[in-house]
Short mmCIF file of C-alpha atoms in Angstrom, two decimals:
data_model
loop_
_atom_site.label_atom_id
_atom_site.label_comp_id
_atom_site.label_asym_id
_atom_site.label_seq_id
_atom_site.Cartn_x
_atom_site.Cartn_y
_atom_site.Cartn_z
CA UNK A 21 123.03 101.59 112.65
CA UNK A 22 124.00 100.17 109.04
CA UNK A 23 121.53 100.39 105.91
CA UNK A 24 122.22 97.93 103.53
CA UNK A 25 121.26 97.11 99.97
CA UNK A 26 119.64 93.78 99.81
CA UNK A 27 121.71 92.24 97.09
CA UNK A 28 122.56 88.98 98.12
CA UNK A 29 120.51 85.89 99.77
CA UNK A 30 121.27 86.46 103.13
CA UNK A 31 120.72 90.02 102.84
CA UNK A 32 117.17 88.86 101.27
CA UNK A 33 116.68 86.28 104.05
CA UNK A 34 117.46 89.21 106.86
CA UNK A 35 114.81 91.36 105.00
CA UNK A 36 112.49 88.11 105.07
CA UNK A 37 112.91 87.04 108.60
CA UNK A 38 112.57 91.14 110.25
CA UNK A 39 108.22 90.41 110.01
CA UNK A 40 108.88 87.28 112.05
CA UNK A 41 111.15 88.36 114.75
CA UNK A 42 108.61 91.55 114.93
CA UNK A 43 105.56 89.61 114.90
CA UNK A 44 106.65 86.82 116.75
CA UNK A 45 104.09 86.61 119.60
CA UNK A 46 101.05 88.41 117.65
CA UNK A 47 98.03 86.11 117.24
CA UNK A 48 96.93 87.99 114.92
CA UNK A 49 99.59 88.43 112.52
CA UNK A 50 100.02 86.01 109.02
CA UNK A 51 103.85 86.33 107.76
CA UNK A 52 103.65 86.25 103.87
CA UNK A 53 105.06 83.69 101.89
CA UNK A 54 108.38 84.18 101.08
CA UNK A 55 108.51 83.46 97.65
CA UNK A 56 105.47 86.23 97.53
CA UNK A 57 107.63 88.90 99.10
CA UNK A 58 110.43 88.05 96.90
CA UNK A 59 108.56 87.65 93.50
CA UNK A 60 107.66 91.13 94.03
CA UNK A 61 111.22 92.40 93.83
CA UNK A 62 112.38 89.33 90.94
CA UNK A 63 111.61 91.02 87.32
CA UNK A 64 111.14 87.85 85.95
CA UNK A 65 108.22 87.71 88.18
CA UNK A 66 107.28 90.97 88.58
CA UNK A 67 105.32 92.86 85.46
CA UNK A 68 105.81 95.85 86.59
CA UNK A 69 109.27 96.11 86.22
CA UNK A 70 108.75 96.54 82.62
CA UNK A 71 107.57 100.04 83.12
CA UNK A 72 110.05 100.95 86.63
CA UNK A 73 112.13 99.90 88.74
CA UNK A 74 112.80 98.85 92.67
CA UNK A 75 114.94 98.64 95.45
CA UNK A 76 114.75 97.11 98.88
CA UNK A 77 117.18 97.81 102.41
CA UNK A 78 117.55 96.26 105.86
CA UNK A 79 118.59 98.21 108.55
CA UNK A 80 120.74 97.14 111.08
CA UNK A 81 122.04 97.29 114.59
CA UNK A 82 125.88 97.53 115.60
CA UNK A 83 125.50 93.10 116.30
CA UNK A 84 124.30 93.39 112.86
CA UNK A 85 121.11 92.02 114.25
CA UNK A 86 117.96 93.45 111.69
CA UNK A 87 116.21 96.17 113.20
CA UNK A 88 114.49 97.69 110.40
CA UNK A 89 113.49 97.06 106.84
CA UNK A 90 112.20 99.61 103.60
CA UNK A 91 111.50 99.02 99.91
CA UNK A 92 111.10 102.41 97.20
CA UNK A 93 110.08 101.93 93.70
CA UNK A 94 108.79 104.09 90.48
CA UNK A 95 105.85 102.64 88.44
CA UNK A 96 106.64 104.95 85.67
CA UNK A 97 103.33 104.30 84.08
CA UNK A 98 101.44 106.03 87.20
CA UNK A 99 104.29 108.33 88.63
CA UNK A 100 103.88 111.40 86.44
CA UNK A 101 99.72 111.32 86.51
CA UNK A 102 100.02 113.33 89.51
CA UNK A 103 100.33 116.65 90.19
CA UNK A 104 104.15 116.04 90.55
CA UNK A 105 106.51 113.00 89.66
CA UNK A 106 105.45 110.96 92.34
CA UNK A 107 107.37 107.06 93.80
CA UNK A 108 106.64 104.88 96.31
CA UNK A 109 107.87 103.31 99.66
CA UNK A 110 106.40 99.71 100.93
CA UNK A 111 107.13 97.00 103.23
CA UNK A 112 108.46 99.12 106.18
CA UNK A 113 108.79 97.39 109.32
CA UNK A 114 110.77 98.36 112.36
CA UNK A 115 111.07 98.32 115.81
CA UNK A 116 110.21 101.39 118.11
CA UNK A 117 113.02 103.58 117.46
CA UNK A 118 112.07 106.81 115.36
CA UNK A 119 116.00 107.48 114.56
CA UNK A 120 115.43 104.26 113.12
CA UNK A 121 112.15 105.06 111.17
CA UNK A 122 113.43 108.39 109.78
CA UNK A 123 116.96 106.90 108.55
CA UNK A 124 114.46 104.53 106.47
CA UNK A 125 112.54 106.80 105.26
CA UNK A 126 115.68 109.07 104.47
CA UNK A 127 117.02 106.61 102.50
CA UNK A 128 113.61 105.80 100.15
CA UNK A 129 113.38 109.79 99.54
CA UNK A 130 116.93 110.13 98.79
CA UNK A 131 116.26 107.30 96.24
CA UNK A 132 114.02 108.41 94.67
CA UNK A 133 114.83 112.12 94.10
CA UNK A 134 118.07 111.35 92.62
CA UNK A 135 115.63 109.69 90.50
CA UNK A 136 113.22 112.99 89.81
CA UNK A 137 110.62 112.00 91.63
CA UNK A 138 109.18 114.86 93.88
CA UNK A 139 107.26 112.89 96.64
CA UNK A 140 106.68 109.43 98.04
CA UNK A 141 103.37 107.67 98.33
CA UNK A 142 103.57 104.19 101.68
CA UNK A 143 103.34 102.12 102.57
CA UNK A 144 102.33 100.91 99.22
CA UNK A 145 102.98 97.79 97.18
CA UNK A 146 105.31 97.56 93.55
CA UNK A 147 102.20 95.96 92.00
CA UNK A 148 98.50 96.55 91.92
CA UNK A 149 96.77 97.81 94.57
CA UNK A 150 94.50 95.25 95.97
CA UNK A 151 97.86 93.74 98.01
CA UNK A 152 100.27 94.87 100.54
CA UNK A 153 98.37 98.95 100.52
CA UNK A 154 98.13 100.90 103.16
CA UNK A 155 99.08 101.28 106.53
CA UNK A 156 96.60 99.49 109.59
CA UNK A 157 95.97 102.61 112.04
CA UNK A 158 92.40 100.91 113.16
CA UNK A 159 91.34 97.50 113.63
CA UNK A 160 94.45 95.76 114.83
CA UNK A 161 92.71 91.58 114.10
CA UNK A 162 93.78 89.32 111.74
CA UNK A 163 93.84 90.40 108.08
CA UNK A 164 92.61 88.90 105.05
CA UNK A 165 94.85 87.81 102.64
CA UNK A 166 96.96 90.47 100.69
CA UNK A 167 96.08 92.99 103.71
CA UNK A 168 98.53 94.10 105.40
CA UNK A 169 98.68 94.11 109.03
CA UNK A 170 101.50 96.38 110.87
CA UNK A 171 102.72 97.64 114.88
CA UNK A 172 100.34 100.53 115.91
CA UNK A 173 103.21 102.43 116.86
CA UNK A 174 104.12 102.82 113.21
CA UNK A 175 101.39 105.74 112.48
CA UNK A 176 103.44 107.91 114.68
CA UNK A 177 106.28 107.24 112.80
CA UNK A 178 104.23 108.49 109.53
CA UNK A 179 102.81 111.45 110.76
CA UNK A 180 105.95 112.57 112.36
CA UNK A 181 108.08 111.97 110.08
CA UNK A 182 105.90 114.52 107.90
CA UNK A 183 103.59 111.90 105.85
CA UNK A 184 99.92 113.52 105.52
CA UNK A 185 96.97 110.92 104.61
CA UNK A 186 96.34 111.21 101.08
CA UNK A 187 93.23 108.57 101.17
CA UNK A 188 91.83 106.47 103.72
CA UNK A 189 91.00 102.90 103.16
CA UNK A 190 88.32 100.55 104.93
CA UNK A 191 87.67 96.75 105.30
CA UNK A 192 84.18 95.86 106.03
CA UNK A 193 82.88 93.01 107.32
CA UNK A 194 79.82 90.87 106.00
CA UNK A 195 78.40 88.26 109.14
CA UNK A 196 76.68 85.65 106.77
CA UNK A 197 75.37 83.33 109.07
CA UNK A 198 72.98 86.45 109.59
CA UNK A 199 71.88 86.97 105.57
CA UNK A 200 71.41 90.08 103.84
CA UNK A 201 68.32 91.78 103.91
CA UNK A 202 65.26 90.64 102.76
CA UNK A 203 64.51 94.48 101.20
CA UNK A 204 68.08 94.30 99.59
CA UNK A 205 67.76 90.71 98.28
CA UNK A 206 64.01 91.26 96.78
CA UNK A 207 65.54 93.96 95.15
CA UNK A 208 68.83 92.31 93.90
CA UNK A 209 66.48 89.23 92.30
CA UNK A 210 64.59 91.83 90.22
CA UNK A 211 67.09 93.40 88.99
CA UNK A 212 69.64 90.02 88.41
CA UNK A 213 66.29 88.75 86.49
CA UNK A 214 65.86 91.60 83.93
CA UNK A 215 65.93 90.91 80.34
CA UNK A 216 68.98 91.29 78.39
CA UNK A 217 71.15 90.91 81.57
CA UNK A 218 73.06 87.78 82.10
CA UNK A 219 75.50 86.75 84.83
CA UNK A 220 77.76 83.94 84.85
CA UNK A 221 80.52 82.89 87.44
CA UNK A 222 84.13 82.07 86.22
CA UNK A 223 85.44 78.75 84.87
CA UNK A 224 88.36 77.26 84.75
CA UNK A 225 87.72 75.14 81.80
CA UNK A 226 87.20 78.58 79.86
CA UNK A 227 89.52 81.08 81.93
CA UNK A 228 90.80 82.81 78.65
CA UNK A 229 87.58 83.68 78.03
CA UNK A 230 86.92 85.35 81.34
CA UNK A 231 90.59 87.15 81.42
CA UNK A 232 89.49 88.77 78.39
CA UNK A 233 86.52 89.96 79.84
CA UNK A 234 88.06 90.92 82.86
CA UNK A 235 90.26 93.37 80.56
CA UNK A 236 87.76 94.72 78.50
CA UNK A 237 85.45 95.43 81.45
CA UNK A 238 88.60 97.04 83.74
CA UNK A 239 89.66 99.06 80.63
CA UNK A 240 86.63 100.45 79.72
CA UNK A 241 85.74 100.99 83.43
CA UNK A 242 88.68 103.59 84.60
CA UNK A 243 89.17 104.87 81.35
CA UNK A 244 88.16 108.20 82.42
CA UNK A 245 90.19 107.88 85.73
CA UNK A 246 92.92 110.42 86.15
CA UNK A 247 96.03 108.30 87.00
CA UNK A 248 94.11 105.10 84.82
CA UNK A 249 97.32 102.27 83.64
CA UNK A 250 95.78 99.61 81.99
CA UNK A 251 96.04 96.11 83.50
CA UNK A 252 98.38 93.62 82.21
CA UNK A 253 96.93 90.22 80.53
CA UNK A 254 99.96 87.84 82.23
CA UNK A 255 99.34 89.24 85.34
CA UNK A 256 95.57 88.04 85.27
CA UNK A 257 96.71 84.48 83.07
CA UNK A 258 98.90 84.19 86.35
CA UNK A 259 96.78 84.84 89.10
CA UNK A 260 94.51 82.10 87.26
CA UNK A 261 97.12 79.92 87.22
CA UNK A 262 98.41 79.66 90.50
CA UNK A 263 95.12 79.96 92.02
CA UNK A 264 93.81 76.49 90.27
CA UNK A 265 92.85 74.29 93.08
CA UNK A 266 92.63 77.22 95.38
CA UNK A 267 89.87 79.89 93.90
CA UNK A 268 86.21 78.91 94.16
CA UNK A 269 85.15 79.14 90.60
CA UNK A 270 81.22 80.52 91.77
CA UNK A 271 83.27 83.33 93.55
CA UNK A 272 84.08 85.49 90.63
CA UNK A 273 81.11 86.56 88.70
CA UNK A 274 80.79 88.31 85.58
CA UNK A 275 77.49 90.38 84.21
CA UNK A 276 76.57 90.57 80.29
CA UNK A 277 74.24 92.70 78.74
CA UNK A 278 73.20 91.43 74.94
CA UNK A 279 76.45 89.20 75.33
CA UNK A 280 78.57 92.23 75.90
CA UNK A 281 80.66 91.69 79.14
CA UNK A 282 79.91 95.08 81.69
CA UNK A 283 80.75 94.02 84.89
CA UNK A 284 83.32 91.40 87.09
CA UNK A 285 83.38 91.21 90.55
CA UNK A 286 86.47 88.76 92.22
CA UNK A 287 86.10 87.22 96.11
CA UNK A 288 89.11 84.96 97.06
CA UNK A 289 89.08 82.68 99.99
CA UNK A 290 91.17 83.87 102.93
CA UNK A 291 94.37 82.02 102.80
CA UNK A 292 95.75 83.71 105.56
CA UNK A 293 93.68 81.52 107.56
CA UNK A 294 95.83 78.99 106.95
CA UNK A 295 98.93 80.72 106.38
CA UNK A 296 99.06 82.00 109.76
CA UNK A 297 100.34 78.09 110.53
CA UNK A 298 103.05 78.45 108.02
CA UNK A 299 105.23 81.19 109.06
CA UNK A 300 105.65 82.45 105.42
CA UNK A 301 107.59 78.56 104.51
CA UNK A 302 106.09 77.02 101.72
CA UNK A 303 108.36 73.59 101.67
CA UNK A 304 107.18 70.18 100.91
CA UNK A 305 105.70 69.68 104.65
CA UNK A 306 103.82 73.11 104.50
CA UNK A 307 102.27 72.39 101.22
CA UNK A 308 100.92 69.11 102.64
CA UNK A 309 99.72 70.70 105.17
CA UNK A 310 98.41 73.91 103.68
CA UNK A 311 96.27 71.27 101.44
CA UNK A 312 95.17 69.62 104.06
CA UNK A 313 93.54 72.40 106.19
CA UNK A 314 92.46 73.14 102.42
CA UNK A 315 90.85 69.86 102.45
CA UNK A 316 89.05 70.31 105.89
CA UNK A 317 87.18 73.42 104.92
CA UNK A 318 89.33 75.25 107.45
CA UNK A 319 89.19 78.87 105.49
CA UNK A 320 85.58 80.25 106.68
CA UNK A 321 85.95 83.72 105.20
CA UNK A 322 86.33 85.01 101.76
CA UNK A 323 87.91 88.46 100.59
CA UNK A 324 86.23 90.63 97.61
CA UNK A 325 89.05 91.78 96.36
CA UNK A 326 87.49 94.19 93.21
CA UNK A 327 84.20 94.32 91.54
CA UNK A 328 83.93 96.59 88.52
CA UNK A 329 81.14 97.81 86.50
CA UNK A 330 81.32 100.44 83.09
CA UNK A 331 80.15 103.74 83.82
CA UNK A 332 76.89 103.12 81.11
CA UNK A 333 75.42 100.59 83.52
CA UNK A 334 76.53 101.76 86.87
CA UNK A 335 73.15 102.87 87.43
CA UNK A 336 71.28 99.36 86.77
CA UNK A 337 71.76 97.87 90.28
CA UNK A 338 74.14 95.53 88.81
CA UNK A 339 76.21 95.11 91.85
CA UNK A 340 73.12 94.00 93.68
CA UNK A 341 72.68 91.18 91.32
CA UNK A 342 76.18 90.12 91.67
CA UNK A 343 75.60 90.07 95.23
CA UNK A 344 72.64 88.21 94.72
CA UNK A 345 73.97 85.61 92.82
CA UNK A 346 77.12 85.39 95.15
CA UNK A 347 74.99 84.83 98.05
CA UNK A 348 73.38 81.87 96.28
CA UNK A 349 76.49 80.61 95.83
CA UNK A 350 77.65 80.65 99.39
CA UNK A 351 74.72 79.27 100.84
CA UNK A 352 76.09 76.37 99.10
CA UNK A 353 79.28 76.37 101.07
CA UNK A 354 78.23 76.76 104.41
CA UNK A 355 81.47 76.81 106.12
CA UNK A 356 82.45 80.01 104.96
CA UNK A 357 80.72 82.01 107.44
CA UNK A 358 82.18 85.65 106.57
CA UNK A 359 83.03 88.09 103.74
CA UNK A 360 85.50 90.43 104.40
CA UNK A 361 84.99 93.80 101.27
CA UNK A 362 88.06 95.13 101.38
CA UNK A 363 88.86 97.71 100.55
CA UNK A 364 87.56 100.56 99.72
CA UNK A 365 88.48 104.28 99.45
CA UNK A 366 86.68 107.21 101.22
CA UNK A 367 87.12 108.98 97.37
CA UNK A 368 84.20 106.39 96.52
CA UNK A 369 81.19 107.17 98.50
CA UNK A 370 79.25 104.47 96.19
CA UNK A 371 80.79 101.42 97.03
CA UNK A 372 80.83 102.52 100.31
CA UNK A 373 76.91 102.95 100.31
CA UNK A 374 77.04 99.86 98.54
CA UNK A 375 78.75 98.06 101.24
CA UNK A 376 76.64 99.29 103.53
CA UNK A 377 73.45 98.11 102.35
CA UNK A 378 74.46 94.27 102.06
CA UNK A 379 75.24 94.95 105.93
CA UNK A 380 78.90 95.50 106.45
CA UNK A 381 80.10 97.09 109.20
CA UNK A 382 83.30 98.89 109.02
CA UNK A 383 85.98 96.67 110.90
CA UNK A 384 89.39 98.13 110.24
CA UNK A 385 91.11 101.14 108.09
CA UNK A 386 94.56 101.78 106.68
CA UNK A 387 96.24 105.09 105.37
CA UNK A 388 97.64 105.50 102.09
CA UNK A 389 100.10 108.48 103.46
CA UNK A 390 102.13 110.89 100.77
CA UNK A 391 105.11 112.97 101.55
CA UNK A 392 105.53 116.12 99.16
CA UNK A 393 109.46 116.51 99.06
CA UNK A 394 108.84 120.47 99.00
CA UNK A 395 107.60 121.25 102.74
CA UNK A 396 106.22 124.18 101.18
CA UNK A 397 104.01 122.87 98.09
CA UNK A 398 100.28 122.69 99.23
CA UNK A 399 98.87 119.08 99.93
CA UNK A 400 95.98 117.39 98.10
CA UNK A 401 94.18 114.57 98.89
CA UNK A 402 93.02 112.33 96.67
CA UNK A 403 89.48 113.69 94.90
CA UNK A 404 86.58 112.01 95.29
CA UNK A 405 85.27 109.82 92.30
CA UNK A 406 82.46 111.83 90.32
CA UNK A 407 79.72 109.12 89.77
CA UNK A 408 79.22 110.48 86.34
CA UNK A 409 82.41 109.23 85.15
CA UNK A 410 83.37 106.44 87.40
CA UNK A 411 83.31 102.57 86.54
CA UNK A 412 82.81 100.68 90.41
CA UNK A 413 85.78 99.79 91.75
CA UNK A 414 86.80 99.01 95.38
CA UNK A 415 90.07 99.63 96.01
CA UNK A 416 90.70 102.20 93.37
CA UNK A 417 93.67 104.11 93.04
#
């Protein structure tokens, strides 16, 4: 077996193609877009190579035939908020050989302690956390978009391999052709209906506006977290961007209190449900295409990707009244027949009891593993969120 530095465009296209020679017959499997996967590792692209750095490697056979694939990195901004210096590994894939898993993972440690780091949090993504986090180990159906779906055998590979679960992460899933409660949504009217509160859903024809307020609201909200970074403006402008023609503006809702912006809370259409017919090609054809399914209302679920509120108002119900005003909006849009919330941590009891009481039932879970490079150094999972301190966030990290 060979690891190689992906360098060059062939070595990027091998590194590319591994998901869909692994995935080939899997119904439920949606390759990413190339140019996603490789944006990621582009600094032009990529924000957070302003504050760390990246590397990806294929592994393979004696044919030269890909067999295996592995990406480390070091967000410098998060990786010395822990309790020790502490990188990443993401976008492992790899076929069921465990000499093959461990050379991988080998080679990420090795990486990143010449680098100081002193363990290794994966799969996990070179970018914020809502995309490509966590491994599946439950719930093995199509993902939503940005949730990444893996081989079951790959768990073993983890915990073997000396990995310990650091958080778990679940996706629920919201049945609306069933409604919410009628106790939930009497109580989610009051409280969207109090004075002083207003809520508004996101335009395009203003987005500055509502970037800004995503910003203030995310700052002010995980302030107080331990390993807080704040979020960077472009990254937001180019999300908003790229997503004009494709986000449903009464999807992302904001709250105000006096004018003062105190809550956001982001669902995206599932674009997987398309992507699935693409096999991660975005050409001319596929773009036709992907407009056209676009076009015929063929996406029926939508993903909450984050909803955030500021500690001071946590306590209002304000999340109820998003939901509220979110399910008005969807009644208008009958053909999306599902909401996937996704995801949240089992550090944050309240979303989860938030979750819960809309009537989501849990549907899948991935493991955000860490390896400690010193066998010997005692293990600590993530804390839970004290709800004294904590802004609402979903997939928190």
């Amino acid at each position: 077996m060979n690891i190689i530095e992906v360098v060059n465009d062939s070595q990027k296209q091998l590194f590319l193609d591994l998901s869909r020679i692994l995935y080939k017959n899997d119904p439920n499997f949606a390759c990413p877009l190339d140019g996603e996967i490789d944006g990621i590792f582009n600094p032009k692209e990529n924000s957070f190579y302003k504050h760390g750095e990246a590397i990806r490697w294929i592994l393979t056979n004696e044919s030269g035939e890909p067999i295996g694939r592995i990406a480390a990195f070091i967000n410098t901004n998060k990786a010395y908020t822990f309790d020790q210096p502490t990188g990443g590994c993401g976008f492992f894939e790899c076929i069921d050989n465990k000499e093959a898993a461990f050379l991988l993972f080998d080679t990420a440690k090795n990486w990143l302690k010449e680098r100081g780091m002193e363990a290794m949090d994966g799969p996990i993504n070179f970018g914020e956390n809502d995309n490509h986090w966590g491994l599946l180990v439950d719930g093995f159906i199509p993902q939503g978009y940005g949730m990444p779906y893996h081989k079951a055998y790959y768990q073993n590979f983890f915990e073997s391999y000396g990995f310990k679960v650091f958080f778990e992460q679940y996706s629920y899933h919201l049945d609306r052709t069933k409604g919410l409660s009628k106790r939930f949504l009497k109580i989610a009217e009051w409280i969207a209906k109090k004075p002083g509160f207003e809520f508004e859903h996101f335009k395009f024809s203003n987005s500055e506006k509502y970037i800004n307020d995503i910003i203030e609201v995310y700052n002010e909200a995980w302030k107080f977290h331990d390993n807080f970074t704040p979020i960077d403006i472009e990254d937001i402008r180019k999300i908003a961007k790229e997503g004009k023609g494709i986000l449903e503006e009464d999807f992302i809702w904001f709250a105000y209190h006096e004018g003062k912006p105190i809550a956001f809370f982001v669902t995206m259409p599932d674009l997987n449900q398309i992507l699935r017919k693409m096999n991660g090609k975005l050409g001319f054809w596929n773009k036709l295409k992907f407009f056209y399914y676009l076009k015929r209302k063929t996406i029926t679920r939508a993903r909450i990707t984050i909803m955030g509120v500021v500690p001071k108002y946590q306590r209002f119900g304000i999340e109820s009244a998003i939901f509220f005003h979110m399910n008005e909006a969807i009644k208008k849009k009958p053909h999306y027949t599902e909401l996937e919330l996704s995801w949240v941590g089992d550090f944050n009891p309240k979303m989860i009891s938030i979750y819960e009481s809309v009537g989501g039932v849990r549907m899948k879970t991935h493991y955000t593993y860490r390896y400690l490079f010193d066998r010997n150094k005692p293990f600590k999972r993530t804390p839970i969120i004290p709800l004294e301190n904590r802004g609402t966030k979903a997939s928190e990290e």
